Coordinates of C-alpha atoms in Angstrom, one line a residue:
L885 CA -10.5 38.1 -18.3
T886 CA -14.1 37.4 -17.1
A887 CA -15.7 34.6 -19.1
S888 CA -19.4 34.1 -19.7
L889 CA -21.8 31.8 -21.5
S890 CA -25.1 32.5 -23.1
R891 CA -27.5 30.1 -24.8
T892 CA -30.6 30.1 -27.1
P893 CA -33.0 28.5 -26.3
F894 CA -32.5 28.3 -22.6
E895 CA -34.6 25.1 -22.3
G896 CA -35.7 22.0 -24.2
I897 CA -36.2 18.3 -24.3
P898 CA -33.3 16.0 -24.7
G899 CA -32.2 16.2 -28.4
T900 CA -32.9 19.9 -28.7
Q901 CA -30.1 21.9 -30.3
V902 CA -28.9 24.9 -28.4
A903 CA -26.6 27.8 -29.7
V904 CA -24.0 28.6 -27.1
T905 CA -21.9 31.7 -27.2
A906 CA -18.7 31.8 -25.1
R907 CA -17.2 35.2 -24.3
G908 CA -14.1 36.4 -22.4
F909 CA -11.7 33.6 -23.3
G910 CA -8.3 34.0 -24.9
A911 CA -7.9 35.0 -28.5
N912 CA -7.9 32.0 -30.9
E913 CA -8.3 29.7 -28.0
R914 CA -10.0 26.3 -28.2
V915 CA -12.9 26.1 -25.8
T916 CA -14.6 22.9 -24.7
V917 CA -18.2 22.8 -23.5
T918 CA -19.1 19.9 -21.1
W919 CA -22.3 18.7 -19.4
K920 CA -22.8 19.0 -15.6
T921 CA -19.1 19.5 -14.7
A922 CA -15.8 20.6 -16.2
T923 CA -14.9 16.9 -16.5
G924 CA -18.4 15.8 -17.7
P925 CA -19.3 14.6 -21.2
T926 CA -18.1 16.9 -24.0
L927 CA -20.9 18.6 -25.8
G928 CA -18.7 20.4 -28.3
T929 CA -15.6 22.5 -29.0
A930 CA -15.0 25.8 -30.8
T931 CA -12.1 28.1 -31.4
T932 CA -12.5 31.7 -30.3
N933 CA -11.9 34.7 -32.6
A934 CA -9.4 37.5 -31.9
S935 CA -11.8 39.0 -29.3
G936 CA -12.1 35.7 -27.4
T937 CA -15.6 34.9 -28.5
A938 CA -16.9 31.6 -30.0
T939 CA -20.3 30.2 -30.9
L940 CA -21.2 26.5 -31.2
T941 CA -24.2 24.4 -31.4
I942 CA -24.7 21.7 -28.7
T943 CA -27.4 19.1 -28.3
I944 CA -29.1 18.6 -24.9
P945 CA -28.2 15.0 -23.9
D946 CA -30.4 12.6 -22.0
S947 CA -30.6 14.1 -18.5
G948 CA -33.1 14.3 -15.6
F949 CA -35.8 17.0 -15.5
G950 CA -34.8 20.5 -14.3
W951 CA -31.9 22.9 -14.5
T952 CA -28.6 21.3 -15.4
D953 CA -25.2 23.0 -15.5
Y954 CA -22.9 23.1 -18.5
T955 CA -19.4 24.6 -18.5
A956 CA -16.8 25.9 -20.9
V957 CA -13.0 25.7 -20.3
G958 CA -10.3 27.4 -22.3
A959 CA -7.5 25.0 -23.3
T960 CA -4.7 27.6 -23.1
T961 CA -5.9 30.0 -20.3
G962 CA -7.8 27.5 -18.2
I963 CA -10.5 30.1 -17.9
R964 CA -14.0 28.6 -17.0
A965 CA -17.5 29.9 -17.4
Y966 CA -20.7 28.2 -16.2
G967 CA -24.3 28.2 -17.4
A968 CA -27.5 26.2 -17.0
I969 CA -30.0 24.7 -19.3
Q970 CA -33.5 23.6 -18.2
V971 CA -34.2 20.0 -19.3
L972 CA -37.8 19.4 -20.1
A973 CA -39.7 16.1 -20.2
S974 CA -41.2 14.5 -23.3
T975 CA -43.2 11.3 -24.1
T976 CA -43.4 9.3 -27.3
V977 CA -45.3 6.2 -28.4
S978 CA -44.3 3.8 -31.1
P979 CA -46.0 3.0 -33.2
T980 CA -48.5 5.9 -33.0
S981 CA -51.1 4.1 -35.1
T982 CA -52.2 0.9 -33.6
S983 CA -55.0 -1.5 -32.8
P984 CA -56.3 -3.4 -29.8
G985 CA -54.0 -6.3 -28.8
Q986 CA -51.0 -4.8 -30.5
R987 CA -47.7 -4.2 -28.6
V988 CA -46.8 -0.5 -28.2
T989 CA -43.8 1.1 -26.5
V990 CA -44.1 4.3 -24.5
S991 CA -40.8 6.2 -23.9
G992 CA -40.0 9.2 -21.8
R993 CA -36.9 11.5 -21.8
G994 CA -36.1 14.3 -19.4
F995 CA -38.0 12.9 -16.5
P996 CA -36.7 13.3 -12.9
A997 CA -33.9 10.7 -12.4
G998 CA -34.4 7.9 -9.9
K999 CA -38.1 8.7 -9.4
G1000 CA -40.9 6.1 -9.7
V1001 CA -43.0 6.5 -12.9
T1002 CA -46.3 5.0 -14.2
A1003 CA -47.7 4.8 -17.7
A1004 CA -51.5 5.1 -18.2
W1005 CA -53.8 4.7 -21.1
N1006 CA -56.4 7.4 -21.6
K1007 CA -55.4 9.4 -18.6
T1008 CA -56.8 13.0 -18.7
S1009 CA -57.6 15.7 -16.3
T1010 CA -61.1 14.1 -15.8
N1011 CA -60.1 10.4 -16.2
V1012 CA -57.6 8.4 -14.1
G1013 CA -57.1 6.1 -17.1
S1014 CA -55.8 2.5 -16.9
Q1015 CA -52.3 1.8 -15.6
L1016 CA -50.1 0.1 -18.3
C1017 CA -46.8 -0.3 -16.5
A1018 CA -44.6 1.2 -13.8
G1019 CA -40.9 1.4 -13.0
T1020 CA -38.1 3.8 -12.1
V1021 CA -36.6 6.6 -14.3
S1022 CA -33.0 6.0 -15.2
A1023 CA -30.1 8.1 -14.0
T1024 CA -30.2 9.9 -17.3
G1025 CA -33.9 10.7 -17.1
T1026 CA -35.2 8.0 -19.5
Y1027 CA -37.9 5.4 -19.1
S1028 CA -39.5 2.9 -21.5
C1029 CA -42.0 0.1 -21.3
A1030 CA -44.0 -2.0 -23.8
F1031 CA -47.7 -2.7 -23.3
T1032 CA -50.6 -4.3 -25.1
V1033 CA -53.2 -1.8 -26.4
P1034 CA -56.5 -2.2 -24.5
T1035 CA -59.7 -3.0 -26.3
E1036 CA -61.3 0.3 -27.0
N1037 CA -63.5 2.0 -29.6
A1038 CA -61.6 3.5 -32.5
G1039 CA -60.1 6.9 -31.6
T1040 CA -57.2 8.8 -30.3
Y1041 CA -56.0 8.1 -26.8
P1042 CA -53.4 9.8 -24.6
V1043 CA -50.6 7.6 -23.2
T1044 CA -49.3 9.5 -20.1
L1045 CA -46.1 9.0 -18.2
T1046 CA -46.3 10.5 -14.6
S1047 CA -43.3 10.5 -12.3
A1048 CA -43.6 10.4 -8.5
D1049 CA -43.0 14.1 -8.2
G1050 CA -46.0 14.9 -10.5
T1051 CA -44.1 15.5 -13.8
A1052 CA -46.4 14.3 -16.5
R1053 CA -46.3 14.2 -20.3
S1054 CA -48.5 12.6 -22.8
A1055 CA -48.4 11.3 -26.4
N1056 CA -51.3 10.2 -28.5
A1057 CA -51.9 6.7 -29.8
V1058 CA -54.5 6.2 -32.5
A1059 CA -56.4 2.9 -32.0

């Protein structure tokens, strides 16, 4: 048997649900899908039909930016199949509606693991913005920091996380 995996969608931010179809496994076999390696965290299990095909929904876990492997292993046959999902970065602010002097948290998921990262207020393609905080992205691609909203005129302002490799994502805060 030659096993294969397919997925829809093929990319997403951590938390995105992905439909995975496993083909070429044994009939009525339990198939376990794991993240990164055959012994990595379990994303889900399914039992194949008489044709050796199963479909299940997995959720992209916190992971660094870029292509990440996932694998499926048949419990009876030991057959393995491999695939990859592209993890994308995202940024959120909480609360999104705020005022000058209030504490706000900016969080990123799916950023390049282990890279330096900065958070900036009102950073755009034509404005460098004001640096709010800086640190290092975790091994699972996450970063979070709290900051005090600067004194500004009322309006909507982007809060941008930028990693050392240039990966940048923004979320808006209304001040």
